[in-house]
CSV table of C-alpha atoms in Angstrom, one decimal:
chain,number,residue,atom,x,y,z
A,632,UNK,CA,8.1,6.8,-19.7
A,633,UNK,CA,11.1,8.9,-18.9
A,634,UNK,CA,11.6,12.2,-20.7
A,635,UNK,CA,15.4,12.0,-21.0
A,636,UNK,CA,18.2,9.5,-20.4
A,637,UNK,CA,17.2,6.0,-19.5
A,638,UNK,CA,13.5,5.4,-20.4
A,639,UNK,CA,11.5,4.1,-17.5
A,640,UNK,CA,9.1,1.2,-18.3
A,641,UNK,CA,5.6,2.4,-17.5
A,642,UNK,CA,4.7,-1.0,-16.0
A,643,UNK,CA,2.6,0.6,-13.3
A,644,UNK,CA,0.1,2.0,-15.7
A,645,UNK,CA,-2.5,-0.5,-14.4
A,646,UNK,CA,-2.4,1.1,-11.0
A,647,UNK,CA,-5.0,3.9,-10.2
A,648,UNK,CA,-3.7,7.4,-10.7
A,649,UNK,CA,-1.8,8.6,-7.7
A,650,UNK,CA,-3.3,11.7,-6.1
A,651,UNK,CA,-1.6,11.9,-2.7
A,652,UNK,CA,1.6,13.5,-1.5
A,653,UNK,CA,3.2,10.2,-0.3
A,654,UNK,CA,1.8,8.0,-3.1
A,655,UNK,CA,5.0,8.5,-5.2
A,656,UNK,CA,7.1,7.2,-2.3
A,657,UNK,CA,4.9,4.1,-2.0
A,658,UNK,CA,5.1,3.5,-5.8
A,659,UNK,CA,8.9,3.8,-5.6
A,660,UNK,CA,9.1,1.0,-3.1
A,661,UNK,CA,6.7,-1.2,-5.1
A,662,UNK,CA,8.7,-0.6,-8.2
A,663,UNK,CA,12.0,-1.5,-6.5
A,664,UNK,CA,10.5,-4.8,-5.2
A,665,UNK,CA,9.0,-5.6,-8.6
A,666,UNK,CA,12.4,-5.1,-10.4
A,667,UNK,CA,14.2,-7.2,-7.8
A,668,UNK,CA,11.6,-10.0,-8.0
A,669,UNK,CA,11.7,-10.1,-11.8
A,670,UNK,CA,15.5,-10.1,-11.9
A,671,UNK,CA,15.7,-12.8,-9.2
A,672,UNK,CA,13.1,-14.9,-11.1
A,673,UNK,CA,15.1,-14.8,-14.3
A,674,UNK,CA,18.4,-15.6,-12.5
A,675,UNK,CA,16.8,-18.6,-10.8
A,676,UNK,CA,15.1,-19.9,-13.9
A,677,UNK,CA,18.2,-19.3,-16.0
A,678,UNK,CA,20.3,-21.2,-13.5
A,679,UNK,CA,17.9,-24.2,-13.5
A,680,UNK,CA,17.8,-24.3,-17.3
A,681,UNK,CA,21.6,-24.1,-17.5
A,682,UNK,CA,22.0,-27.0,-15.1
A,683,UNK,CA,19.5,-29.0,-17.0
A,684,UNK,CA,21.6,-28.6,-20.1
A,685,UNK,CA,25.0,-28.9,-18.6
A,686,UNK,CA,24.2,-31.9,-16.4
A,687,UNK,CA,21.8,-33.8,-18.6
A,688,UNK,CA,22.1,-37.5,-19.0
A,689,UNK,CA,24.9,-38.5,-21.3
A,690,UNK,CA,26.2,-41.9,-22.4
A,691,UNK,CA,29.2,-42.9,-20.2
A,692,UNK,CA,28.6,-40.3,-17.5
A,693,UNK,CA,27.7,-41.7,-14.1
A,694,UNK,CA,25.7,-39.7,-11.6
A,695,UNK,CA,27.6,-38.8,-8.4
A,696,UNK,CA,26.1,-38.3,-4.9
A,697,UNK,CA,26.7,-34.9,-3.3
A,698,UNK,CA,26.4,-34.8,0.4
A,699,UNK,CA,26.7,-31.0,0.7
A,700,UNK,CA,29.2,-31.3,3.5
A,701,UNK,CA,32.1,-29.3,1.9
A,702,UNK,CA,32.0,-25.5,2.0
A,703,UNK,CA,32.1,-25.2,-1.7
A,704,UNK,CA,29.0,-27.4,-2.0
A,705,UNK,CA,27.2,-25.7,0.8
A,706,UNK,CA,27.9,-22.4,-0.9
A,707,UNK,CA,25.2,-23.2,-3.4
A,708,UNK,CA,22.7,-22.6,-0.5
A,709,UNK,CA,24.6,-20.1,1.6
A,710,UNK,CA,25.4,-17.6,-1.1
A,711,UNK,CA,21.8,-17.2,-2.4
A,712,UNK,CA,20.6,-16.9,1.3
A,713,UNK,CA,23.2,-14.2,1.9
A,714,UNK,CA,22.1,-12.3,-1.2
A,715,UNK,CA,18.4,-12.5,-0.2
A,716,UNK,CA,19.3,-11.2,3.3
A,717,UNK,CA,21.3,-8.3,1.9
A,718,UNK,CA,18.5,-7.4,-0.5
A,719,UNK,CA,15.9,-7.6,2.3
A,720,UNK,CA,18.0,-5.3,4.6
A,721,UNK,CA,18.4,-2.9,1.7
A,722,UNK,CA,14.6,-2.8,1.1
A,723,UNK,CA,14.1,-2.2,4.8
A,724,UNK,CA,16.6,0.7,4.6
A,725,UNK,CA,14.8,2.1,1.6
A,726,UNK,CA,11.4,1.6,3.1
A,727,UNK,CA,12.1,3.0,6.6
A,728,UNK,CA,11.8,6.7,5.6
A,729,UNK,CA,8.6,6.0,3.7
A,730,UNK,CA,7.1,4.1,6.7
A,731,UNK,CA,8.0,7.0,9.0
A,732,UNK,CA,6.4,9.5,6.5
A,733,UNK,CA,3.2,7.6,6.2
A,734,UNK,CA,2.8,6.2,9.7
A,735,UNK,CA,4.8,8.3,12.2
A,736,UNK,CA,5.5,11.8,11.1
A,737,UNK,CA,2.0,13.0,10.5
A,738,UNK,CA,1.8,16.7,9.6
A,739,UNK,CA,-0.5,19.1,11.5
A,740,UNK,CA,-4.0,19.1,10.1
A,741,UNK,CA,-7.0,21.4,10.5
A,742,UNK,CA,-9.5,18.7,9.7
A,743,UNK,CA,-9.8,15.3,11.5
A,744,UNK,CA,-12.4,12.8,10.4
A,745,UNK,CA,-13.6,9.7,12.2
A,746,UNK,CA,-14.4,6.7,10.0
A,747,UNK,CA,-16.0,3.6,11.5
A,748,UNK,CA,-16.4,0.4,9.5
A,749,UNK,CA,-19.4,-1.8,10.0
A,750,UNK,CA,-21.0,-4.6,8.0
A,751,UNK,CA,-21.3,-3.3,5.3
A,752,UNK,CA,-21.0,0.5,5.4
A,753,UNK,CA,-18.7,3.4,6.3
A,754,UNK,CA,-19.8,5.7,9.0
A,755,UNK,CA,-18.1,9.0,8.6
A,756,UNK,CA,-18.2,11.6,11.4
A,757,UNK,CA,-17.1,15.2,11.3
A,758,UNK,CA,-16.7,17.1,14.6
A,759,UNK,CA,-18.7,20.2,15.0
A,760,UNK,CA,-17.5,23.6,16.0
A,761,UNK,CA,-16.2,22.2,19.3
A,762,UNK,CA,-13.7,20.0,17.4
A,763,UNK,CA,-14.6,17.0,19.5
A,764,UNK,CA,-16.2,13.6,18.5
A,765,UNK,CA,-19.1,12.2,20.4
A,766,UNK,CA,-20.9,15.5,21.0
A,767,UNK,CA,-24.3,16.8,19.9
A,768,UNK,CA,-22.8,19.0,17.1
A,769,UNK,CA,-21.2,16.0,15.2
A,770,UNK,CA,-22.1,15.6,11.6
A,771,UNK,CA,-22.5,12.0,10.3
A,772,UNK,CA,-22.5,10.7,6.7
A,773,UNK,CA,-22.7,7.3,5.2
A,774,UNK,CA,-20.2,6.0,2.6
A,775,UNK,CA,-18.9,9.4,1.7
A,776,UNK,CA,-16.0,11.7,2.8
A,777,UNK,CA,-15.4,15.3,1.8
A,778,UNK,CA,-11.9,16.8,2.1
A,779,UNK,CA,-10.2,19.9,0.9
A,780,UNK,CA,-7.5,19.8,-1.8
A,781,UNK,CA,-3.9,20.4,-0.8
A,782,UNK,CA,-4.4,20.2,2.9
A,783,UNK,CA,-3.4,17.4,5.3
A,784,UNK,CA,-6.4,15.5,6.7
A,785,UNK,CA,-6.2,13.3,9.8
A,786,UNK,CA,-8.4,10.2,10.0
A,787,UNK,CA,-9.3,8.1,13.1
A,788,UNK,CA,-10.3,4.6,12.0
A,789,UNK,CA,-12.5,2.3,14.1
A,790,UNK,CA,-14.6,-0.9,13.6
A,791,UNK,CA,-18.0,-1.8,15.1
A,792,UNK,CA,-17.9,-5.5,14.5
A,793,UNK,CA,-15.2,-7.3,12.6
A,794,UNK,CA,-11.8,-6.4,11.0
A,795,UNK,CA,-12.2,-4.1,8.0
A,796,UNK,CA,-9.6,-2.4,5.9
A,797,UNK,CA,-9.8,1.2,4.9
A,798,UNK,CA,-8.5,1.3,1.3
A,799,UNK,CA,-8.0,4.4,-0.9
A,800,UNK,CA,-6.3,3.0,-4.0
A,801,UNK,CA,-5.6,6.4,-5.5
A,802,UNK,CA,-4.0,7.6,-2.3
A,803,UNK,CA,-1.9,4.4,-1.8
A,804,UNK,CA,-3.5,4.3,1.7
A,805,UNK,CA,-4.6,1.0,3.3
A,806,UNK,CA,-5.1,0.5,7.0
A,807,UNK,CA,-6.8,-2.3,8.9
A,808,UNK,CA,-9.5,-1.3,11.3
A,809,UNK,CA,-9.6,-3.5,14.4
A,810,UNK,CA,-12.5,-3.7,16.8
A,811,UNK,CA,-11.7,-2.0,20.1
A,812,UNK,CA,-8.9,0.2,18.7
A,813,UNK,CA,-8.7,3.7,17.3
A,814,UNK,CA,-6.0,3.8,14.6
A,815,UNK,CA,-4.8,7.1,13.2
A,816,UNK,CA,-3.7,8.0,9.7
A,817,UNK,CA,-3.4,10.9,7.3
A,818,UNK,CA,-3.3,11.9,3.7
A,819,UNK,CA,-3.2,15.0,1.5
A,820,UNK,CA,-4.9,15.1,-1.8
A,821,UNK,CA,-3.1,16.6,-4.8
A,822,UNK,CA,-6.0,16.5,-7.3
A,823,UNK,CA,-9.7,17.3,-6.9
A,824,UNK,CA,-12.2,14.7,-7.9
A,825,UNK,CA,-14.2,11.6,-6.8
A,826,UNK,CA,-12.3,8.5,-5.6
A,827,UNK,CA,-13.3,5.1,-4.5
A,828,UNK,CA,-13.2,4.0,-0.9
A,829,UNK,CA,-13.3,0.2,-0.5
A,830,UNK,CA,-12.9,-2.4,2.2
A,831,UNK,CA,-9.8,-4.5,1.5
A,832,UNK,CA,-10.5,-7.2,4.1
A,833,UNK,CA,-13.1,-9.9,3.6
A,834,UNK,CA,-15.7,-9.0,6.3
A,835,UNK,CA,-18.7,-11.1,5.5
A,836,UNK,CA,-21.2,-11.9,2.7
A,837,UNK,CA,-21.7,-8.2,1.8
A,838,UNK,CA,-17.9,-7.4,1.6
A,839,UNK,CA,-17.9,-6.7,-2.1
A,840,UNK,CA,-20.6,-4.1,-1.7
A,841,UNK,CA,-18.9,-2.2,1.1
A,842,UNK,CA,-17.9,0.8,-1.0
A,843,UNK,CA,-17.9,4.5,-0.4
A,844,UNK,CA,-16.6,7.6,-2.2
A,845,UNK,CA,-14.0,10.3,-1.2
A,846,UNK,CA,-14.7,13.7,-2.7
A,847,UNK,CA,-11.8,16.1,-2.9
A,848,UNK,CA,-12.9,19.7,-3.3
A,849,UNK,CA,-10.8,22.6,-4.6
A,850,UNK,CA,-10.1,25.7,-2.5
A,851,UNK,CA,-12.9,27.6,-4.1
A,852,UNK,CA,-15.4,24.9,-3.1
A,853,UNK,CA,-16.1,25.0,0.6
A,854,UNK,CA,-18.2,21.9,0.8
A,855,UNK,CA,-15.6,20.1,2.9
A,856,UNK,CA,-15.8,22.9,5.5
A,857,UNK,CA,-19.6,22.8,5.5
A,858,UNK,CA,-19.5,19.1,6.4
A,859,UNK,CA,-17.3,19.9,9.4
A,860,UNK,CA,-19.3,22.8,10.7
A,861,UNK,CA,-23.1,22.9,10.3
């Protein structure tokens, strides 16, 4: 709830706690879409109820056939379409900076992790001292990531078999992993702890059990660094 002025409805309390730097921007877009959807729902239902009352059957009133050929008749369709188009363009305008922040303008990072999805596990690879993947000093883990608190982390997402979806609910990060492609992403944790990593794309009979954990370590804990360099 808001502290002062107009109180904000805490309707998003069912969402996992946001612990990423861009999670608030994602929540803002979701909140805007939710408010618009709810408002449009009540306007639509209210209009239908009003029409049912105003144009209900009455003795002595004959029904008339409307062809929709006149502009004032066609406006019942054209005006709502125009409103929807304007709202859609406004949402695109609002969402463009967020999209750029999450997908395009990745900040520099000291740590890059490669995550490969396979039925039904996450293969997590840290580069060794040479900073390259696919060499003898790589460090591989299964179903667990270790990252430092308050520092940007780059991830390279791959798939060994079918389409998976890398999903960190607390970080508002979800990205499909397509076989044959290496897709890059990033995040920065704002709170230490243990957070769920799940697959958000049905990938087979064991999909529901494809779960891992992301551990965010505070600066005093160097376990994230130890996983990078043996």
